[in-house]
Short mmCIF file of C-alpha atoms and ligand atoms in Angstrom, two decimals:
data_model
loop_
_atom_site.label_atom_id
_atom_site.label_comp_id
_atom_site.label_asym_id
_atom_site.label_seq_id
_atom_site.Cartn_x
_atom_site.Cartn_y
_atom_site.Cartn_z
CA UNK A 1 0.00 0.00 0.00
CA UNK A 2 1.30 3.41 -1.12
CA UNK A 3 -0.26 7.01 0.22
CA UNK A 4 1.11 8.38 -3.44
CA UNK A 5 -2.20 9.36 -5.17
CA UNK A 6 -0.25 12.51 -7.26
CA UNK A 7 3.35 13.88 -8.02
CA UNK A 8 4.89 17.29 -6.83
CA UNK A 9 7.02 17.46 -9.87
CA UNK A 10 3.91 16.92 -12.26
CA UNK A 11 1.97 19.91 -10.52
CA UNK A 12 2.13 22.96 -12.59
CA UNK A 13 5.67 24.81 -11.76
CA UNK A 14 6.28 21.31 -9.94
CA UNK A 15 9.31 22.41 -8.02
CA UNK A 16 10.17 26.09 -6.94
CA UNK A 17 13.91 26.57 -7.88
CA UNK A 18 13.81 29.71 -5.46
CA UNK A 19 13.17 27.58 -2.56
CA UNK A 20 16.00 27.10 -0.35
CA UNK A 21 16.44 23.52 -0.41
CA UNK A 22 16.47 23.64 -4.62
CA UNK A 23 18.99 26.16 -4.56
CA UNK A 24 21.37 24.23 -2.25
CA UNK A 25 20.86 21.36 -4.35
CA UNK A 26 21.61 23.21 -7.48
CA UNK A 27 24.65 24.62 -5.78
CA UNK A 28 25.69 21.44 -4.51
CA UNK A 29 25.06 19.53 -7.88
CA UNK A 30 27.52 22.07 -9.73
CA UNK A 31 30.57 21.59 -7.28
CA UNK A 32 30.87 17.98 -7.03
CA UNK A 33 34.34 16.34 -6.81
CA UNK A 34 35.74 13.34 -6.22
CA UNK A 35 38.28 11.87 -3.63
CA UNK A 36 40.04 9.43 -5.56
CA UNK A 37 41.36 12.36 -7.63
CA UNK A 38 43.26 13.70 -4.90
CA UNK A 39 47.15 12.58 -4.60
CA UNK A 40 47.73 11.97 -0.86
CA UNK A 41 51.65 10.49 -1.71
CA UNK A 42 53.73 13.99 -0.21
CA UNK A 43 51.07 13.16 2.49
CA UNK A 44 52.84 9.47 3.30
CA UNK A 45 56.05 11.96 3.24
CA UNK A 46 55.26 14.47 5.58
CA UNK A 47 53.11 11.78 8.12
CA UNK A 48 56.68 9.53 8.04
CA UNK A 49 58.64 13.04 8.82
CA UNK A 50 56.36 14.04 11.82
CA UNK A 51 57.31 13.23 15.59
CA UNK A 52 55.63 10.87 17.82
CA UNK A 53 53.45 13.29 18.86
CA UNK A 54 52.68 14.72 15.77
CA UNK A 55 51.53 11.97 14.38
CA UNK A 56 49.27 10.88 17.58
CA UNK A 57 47.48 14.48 17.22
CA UNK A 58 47.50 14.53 13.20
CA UNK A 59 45.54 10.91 13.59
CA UNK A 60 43.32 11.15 16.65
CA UNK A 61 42.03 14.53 14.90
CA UNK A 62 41.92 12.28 11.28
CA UNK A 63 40.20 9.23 13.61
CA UNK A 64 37.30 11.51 15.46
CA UNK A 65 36.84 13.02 11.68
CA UNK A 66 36.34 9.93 9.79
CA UNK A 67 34.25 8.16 12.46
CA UNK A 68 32.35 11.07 12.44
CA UNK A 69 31.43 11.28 8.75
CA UNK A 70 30.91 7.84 8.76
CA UNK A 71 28.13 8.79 11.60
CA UNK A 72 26.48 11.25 9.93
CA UNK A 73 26.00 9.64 6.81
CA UNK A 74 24.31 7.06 8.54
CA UNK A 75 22.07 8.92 10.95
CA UNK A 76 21.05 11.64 8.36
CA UNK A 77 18.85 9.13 6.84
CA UNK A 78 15.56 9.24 8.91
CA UNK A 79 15.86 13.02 8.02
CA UNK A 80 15.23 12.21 4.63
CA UNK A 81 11.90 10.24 5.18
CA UNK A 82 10.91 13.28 8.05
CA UNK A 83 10.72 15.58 4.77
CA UNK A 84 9.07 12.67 2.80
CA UNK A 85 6.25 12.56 5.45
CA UNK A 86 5.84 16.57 5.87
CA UNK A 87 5.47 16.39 1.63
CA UNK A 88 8.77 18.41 0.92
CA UNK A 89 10.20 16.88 -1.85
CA UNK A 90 12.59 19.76 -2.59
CA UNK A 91 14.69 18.68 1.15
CA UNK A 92 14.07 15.32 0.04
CA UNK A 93 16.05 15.91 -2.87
CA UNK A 94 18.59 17.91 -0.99
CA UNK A 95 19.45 15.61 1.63
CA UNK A 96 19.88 13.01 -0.53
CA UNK A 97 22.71 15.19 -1.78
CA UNK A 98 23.47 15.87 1.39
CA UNK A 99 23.93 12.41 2.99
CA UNK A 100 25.74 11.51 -0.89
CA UNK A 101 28.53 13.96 0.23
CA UNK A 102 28.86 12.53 4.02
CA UNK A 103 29.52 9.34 2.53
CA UNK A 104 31.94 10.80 0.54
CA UNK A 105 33.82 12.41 3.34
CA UNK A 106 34.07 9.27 4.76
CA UNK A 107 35.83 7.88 1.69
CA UNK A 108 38.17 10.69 1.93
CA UNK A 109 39.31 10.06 4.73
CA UNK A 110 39.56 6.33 4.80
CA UNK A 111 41.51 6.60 1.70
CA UNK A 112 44.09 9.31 3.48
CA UNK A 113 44.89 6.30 6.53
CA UNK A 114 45.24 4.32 3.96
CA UNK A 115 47.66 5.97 1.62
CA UNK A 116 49.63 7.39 4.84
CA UNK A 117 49.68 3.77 5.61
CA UNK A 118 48.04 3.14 8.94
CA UNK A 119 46.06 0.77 8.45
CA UNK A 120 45.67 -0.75 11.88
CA UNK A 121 42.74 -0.55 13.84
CA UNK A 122 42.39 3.24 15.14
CA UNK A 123 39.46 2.92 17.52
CA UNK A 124 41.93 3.49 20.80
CA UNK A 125 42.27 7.54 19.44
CA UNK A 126 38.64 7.68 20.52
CA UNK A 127 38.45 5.15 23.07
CA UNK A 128 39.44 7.47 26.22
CA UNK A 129 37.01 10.65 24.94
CA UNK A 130 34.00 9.45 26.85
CA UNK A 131 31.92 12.92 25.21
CA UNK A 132 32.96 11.78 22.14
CA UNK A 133 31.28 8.68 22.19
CA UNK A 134 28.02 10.58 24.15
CA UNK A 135 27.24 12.47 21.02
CA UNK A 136 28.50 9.85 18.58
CA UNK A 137 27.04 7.00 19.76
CA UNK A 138 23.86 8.26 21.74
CA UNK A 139 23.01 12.26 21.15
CA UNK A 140 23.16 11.83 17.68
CA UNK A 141 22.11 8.49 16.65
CA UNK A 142 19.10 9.11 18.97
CA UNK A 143 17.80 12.23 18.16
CA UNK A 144 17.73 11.20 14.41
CA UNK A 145 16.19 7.64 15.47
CA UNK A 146 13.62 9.58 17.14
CA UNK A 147 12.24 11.28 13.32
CA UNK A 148 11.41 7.62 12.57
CA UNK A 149 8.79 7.41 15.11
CA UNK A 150 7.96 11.04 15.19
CA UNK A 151 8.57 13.49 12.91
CA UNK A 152 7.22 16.44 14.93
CA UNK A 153 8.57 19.85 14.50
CA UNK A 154 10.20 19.48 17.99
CA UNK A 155 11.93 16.63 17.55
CA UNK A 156 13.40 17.83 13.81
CA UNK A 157 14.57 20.68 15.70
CA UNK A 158 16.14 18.36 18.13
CA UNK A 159 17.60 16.40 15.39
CA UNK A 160 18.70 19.29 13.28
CA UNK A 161 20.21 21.53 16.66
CA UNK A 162 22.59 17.96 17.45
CA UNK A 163 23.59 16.91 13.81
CA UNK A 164 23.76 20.90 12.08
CA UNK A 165 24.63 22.88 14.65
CA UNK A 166 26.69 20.81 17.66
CA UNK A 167 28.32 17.85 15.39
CA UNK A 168 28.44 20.26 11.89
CA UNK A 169 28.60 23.94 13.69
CA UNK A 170 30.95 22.87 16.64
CA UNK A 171 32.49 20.24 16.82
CA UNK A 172 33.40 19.75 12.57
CA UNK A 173 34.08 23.34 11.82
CA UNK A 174 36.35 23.62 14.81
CA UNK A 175 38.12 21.36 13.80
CA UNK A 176 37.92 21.45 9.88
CA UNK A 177 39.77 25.27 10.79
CA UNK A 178 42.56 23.96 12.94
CA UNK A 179 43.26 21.19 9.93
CA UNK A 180 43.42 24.18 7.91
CA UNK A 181 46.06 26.10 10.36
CA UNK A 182 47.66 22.42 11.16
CA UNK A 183 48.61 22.33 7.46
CA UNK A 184 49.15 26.06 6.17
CA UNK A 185 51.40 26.44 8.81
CA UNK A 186 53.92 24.09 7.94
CA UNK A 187 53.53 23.77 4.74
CA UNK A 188 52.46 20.27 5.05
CA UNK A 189 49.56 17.20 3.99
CA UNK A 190 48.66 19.17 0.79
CA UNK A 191 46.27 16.23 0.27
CA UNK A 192 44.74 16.76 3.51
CA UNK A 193 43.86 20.61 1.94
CA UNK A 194 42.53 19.63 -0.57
CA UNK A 195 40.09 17.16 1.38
CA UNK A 196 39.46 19.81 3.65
CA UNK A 197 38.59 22.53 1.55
CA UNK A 198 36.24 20.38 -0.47
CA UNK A 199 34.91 19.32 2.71
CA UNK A 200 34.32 22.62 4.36
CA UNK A 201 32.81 23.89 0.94
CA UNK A 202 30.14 21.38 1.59
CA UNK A 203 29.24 21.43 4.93
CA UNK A 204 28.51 25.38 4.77
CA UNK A 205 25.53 23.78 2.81
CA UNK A 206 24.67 21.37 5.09
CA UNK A 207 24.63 23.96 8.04
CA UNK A 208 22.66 26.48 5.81
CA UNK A 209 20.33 23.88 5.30
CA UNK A 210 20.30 23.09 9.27
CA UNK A 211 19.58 26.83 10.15
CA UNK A 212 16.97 27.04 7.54
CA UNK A 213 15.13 24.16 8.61
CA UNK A 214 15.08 25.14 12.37
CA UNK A 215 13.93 28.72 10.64
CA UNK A 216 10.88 27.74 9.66
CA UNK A 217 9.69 25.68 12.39
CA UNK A 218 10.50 28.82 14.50
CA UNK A 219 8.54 30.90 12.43
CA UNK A 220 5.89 28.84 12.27
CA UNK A 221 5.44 28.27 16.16
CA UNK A 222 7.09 30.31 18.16
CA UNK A 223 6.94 27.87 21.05
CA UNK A 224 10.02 26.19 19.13
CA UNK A 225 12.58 28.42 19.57
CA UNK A 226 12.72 27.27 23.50
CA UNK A 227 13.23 23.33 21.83
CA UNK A 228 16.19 25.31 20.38
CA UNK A 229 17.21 26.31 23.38
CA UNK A 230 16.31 23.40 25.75
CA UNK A 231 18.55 21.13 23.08
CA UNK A 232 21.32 23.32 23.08
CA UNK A 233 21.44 23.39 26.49
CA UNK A 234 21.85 19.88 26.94
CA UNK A 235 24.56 19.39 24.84
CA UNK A 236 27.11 22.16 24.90
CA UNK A 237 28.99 20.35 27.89
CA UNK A 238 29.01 16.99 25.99
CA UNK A 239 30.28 19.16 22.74
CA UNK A 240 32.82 21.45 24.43
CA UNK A 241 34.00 18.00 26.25
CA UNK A 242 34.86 16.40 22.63
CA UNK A 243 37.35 19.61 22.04
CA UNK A 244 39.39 19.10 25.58
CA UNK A 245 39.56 15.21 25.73
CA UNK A 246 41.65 15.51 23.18
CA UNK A 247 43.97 17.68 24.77
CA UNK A 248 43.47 15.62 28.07
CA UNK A 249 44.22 12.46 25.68
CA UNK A 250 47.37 13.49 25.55
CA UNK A 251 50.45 13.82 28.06
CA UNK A 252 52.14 16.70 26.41
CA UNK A 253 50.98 20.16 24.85
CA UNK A 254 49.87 19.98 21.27
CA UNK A 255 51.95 20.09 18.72
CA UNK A 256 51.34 22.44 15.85
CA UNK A 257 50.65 25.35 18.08
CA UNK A 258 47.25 24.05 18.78
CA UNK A 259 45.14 26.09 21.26
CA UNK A 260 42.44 24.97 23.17
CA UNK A 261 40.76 28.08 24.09
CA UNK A 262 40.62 29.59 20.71
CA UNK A 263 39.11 26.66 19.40
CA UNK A 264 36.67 26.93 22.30
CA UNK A 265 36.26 30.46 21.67
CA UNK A 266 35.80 29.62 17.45
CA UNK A 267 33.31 27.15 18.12
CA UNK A 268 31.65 29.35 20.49
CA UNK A 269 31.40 32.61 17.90
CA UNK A 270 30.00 30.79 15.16
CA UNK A 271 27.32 28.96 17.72
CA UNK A 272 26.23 32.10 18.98
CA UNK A 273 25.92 33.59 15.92
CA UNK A 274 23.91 30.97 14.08
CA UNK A 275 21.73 30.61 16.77
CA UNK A 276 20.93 34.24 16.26
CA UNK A 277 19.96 33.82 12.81
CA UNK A 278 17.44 30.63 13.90
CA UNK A 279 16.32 33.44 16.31
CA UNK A 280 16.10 35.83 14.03
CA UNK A 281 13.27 33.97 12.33
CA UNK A 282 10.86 34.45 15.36
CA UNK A 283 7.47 35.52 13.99
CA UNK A 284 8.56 35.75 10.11
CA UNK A 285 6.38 34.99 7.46
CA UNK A 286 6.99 31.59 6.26
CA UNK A 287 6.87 32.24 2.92
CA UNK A 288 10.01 35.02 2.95
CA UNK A 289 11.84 31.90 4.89
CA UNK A 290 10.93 29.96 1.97
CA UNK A 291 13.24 31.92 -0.32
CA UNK A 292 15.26 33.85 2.03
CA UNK A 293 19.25 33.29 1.42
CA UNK A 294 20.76 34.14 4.30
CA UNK A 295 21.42 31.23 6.28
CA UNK A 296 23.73 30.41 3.48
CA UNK A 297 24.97 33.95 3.49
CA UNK A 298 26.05 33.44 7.30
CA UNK A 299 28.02 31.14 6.12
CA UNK A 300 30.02 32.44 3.42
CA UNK A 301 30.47 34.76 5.29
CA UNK A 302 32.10 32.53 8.50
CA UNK A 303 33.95 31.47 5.33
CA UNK A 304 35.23 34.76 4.48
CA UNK A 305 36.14 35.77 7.99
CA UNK A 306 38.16 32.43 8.47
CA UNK A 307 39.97 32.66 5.19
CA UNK A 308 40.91 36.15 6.21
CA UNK A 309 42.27 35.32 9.61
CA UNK A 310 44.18 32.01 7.53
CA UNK A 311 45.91 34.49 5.28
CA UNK A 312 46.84 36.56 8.39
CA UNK A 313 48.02 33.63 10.26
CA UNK A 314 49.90 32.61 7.51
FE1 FE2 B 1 30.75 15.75 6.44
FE1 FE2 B 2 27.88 17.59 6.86
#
């Protein structure tokens, strides 16, 4: 038995390429690349050249990454059949873009352990980070189970709040930026760029997409915004916990001029910031939401403020 008695894309204008979703996916569909085409062999180089403790921070941050992608592109998927069930067939279409490229950040970086040649089992770099496994292996997986059952507005906001903005917003962009400073610093894992860039260029959709979605449901009932809040609430310990176990992980100071509180401090700017913009969507008309662009202005513009402080650093 099927509930399909008609087709979006058969109604006259059948899908509005103004909506936000469309326009991610048309974005995202003209800036597709592919990992296998990146050469990670200076990257065997420079991962043979590093010290002992080099290396341990280089792969625990590579390990928490790729475990992490791997994550998402599994617990996206009840997402997909939330927007199914609410009749939005333009999200539908975007997150199956969407979960496409976490699967391919997963490749990326299961092919970079494997060209740099460590290929034993890397579950001890997460083993000791007990927040790490909170969100990875209960927050998340949980609030996305949860759309499967029931996918109210308050629990997509619950879903969206832990996957876009604590796992994407915090705890990925953090880190995606310290990669970024790892490797321009020194010169070093030009493969690693690459992946990273690529990366980064996608997730700013996958955020917009996150603060859209949590947008509308604010708009639309402005009860929401305190299942924003309540949500966030519970897991900024948990998040900001992922960022220091590392650093308690390990017995010396971090390598690669690595600092703790301006990640902290990063993580915390571009939270804030978003959650203003979710905010900012408190008794809007839902049809300006529709088509408004600025989520994903937000985030070219986080883009343009971190490639500015990169050239400075640099
Ligand atoms: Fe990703
Ligand atoms: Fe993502």
């Amino acid at each position: 038995m099927s509930d399909r008695t008609g087709f979006t894309s058969l109604r006259p204008r059948g899908l509005n390429f103004d909506s936000f979703p469309m326009r991610l996916f048309t974005k995202g569909n003209a800036r597709q690349w592919n990992p296998a085409d990146i050469d990670l062999s200076q990257d065997a180089r420079d991962v043979a050249a590093m010290t002992d403790d080099e290396r341990w921070w280089t792969c625990a941050l590579a390990a928490q990454f790729m475990a992490g992608e791997e994550s998402v592109t599994q617990d996206l998927q009840p997402f997909l059949g939330a927007m199914a069930a609410e009749g939005r067939l333009a999200d539908e279409m975007y997150l199956t873009q969407f979960v496409y490229e976490e699967a391919k950040h997963t490749e990326a970086f299961r092919r970079w352990f494997d060209a740099v040649g460590l290929t034993d089992d890397l579950h001890p770099y997460i083993a000791g980070n007990e927040h790490y496994l909170q969100i990875f292996t209960e927050e998340l997986p949980g609030s996305l189970q949860a759309l499967a059952q029931d996918p109210s507005p308050r629990n997509q906001i619950r879903a969206s709040v832990t996957y876009n903005h604590i796992v994407e917003g915090t705890l990925a962009l953090t880190g995606y930026f310290s990669w970024q400073k790892i490797c321009a610093s020194r010169g070093i894992l030009p493969g690693m760029q690459k992946i990273i860039k690529h990366i980064g260029d996608d997730e700013r959709r996958h955020m917009a997409w996150g603060t859209f979605t949590c947008r509308r449901h604010v708009a639309a009932d402005d009860a929401l915004w305190d299942a924003v809040d309540e949500r966030m609430q519970e897991l900024l310990v948990p998040a900001m916990g992922v960022v220091t176990g590392t650093f308690d992980a390990s017995d010396s100071p971090p390598p690669f001029a690595i600092d703790m509180n301006e990640m902290a401090e990063y993580a915390m700017d571009k939270l804030g910031r978003r959650l203003g913009a979710i905010e900012s969507a408190r008794g809007a008309d839902l049809r300006v939401i529709d088509v408004d662009a600025s989520p994903e202005a937000l985030e070219e513009r986080f883009h343009a403020e971190d490639s500015a402080e990169l050239v400075a650093a640099g």
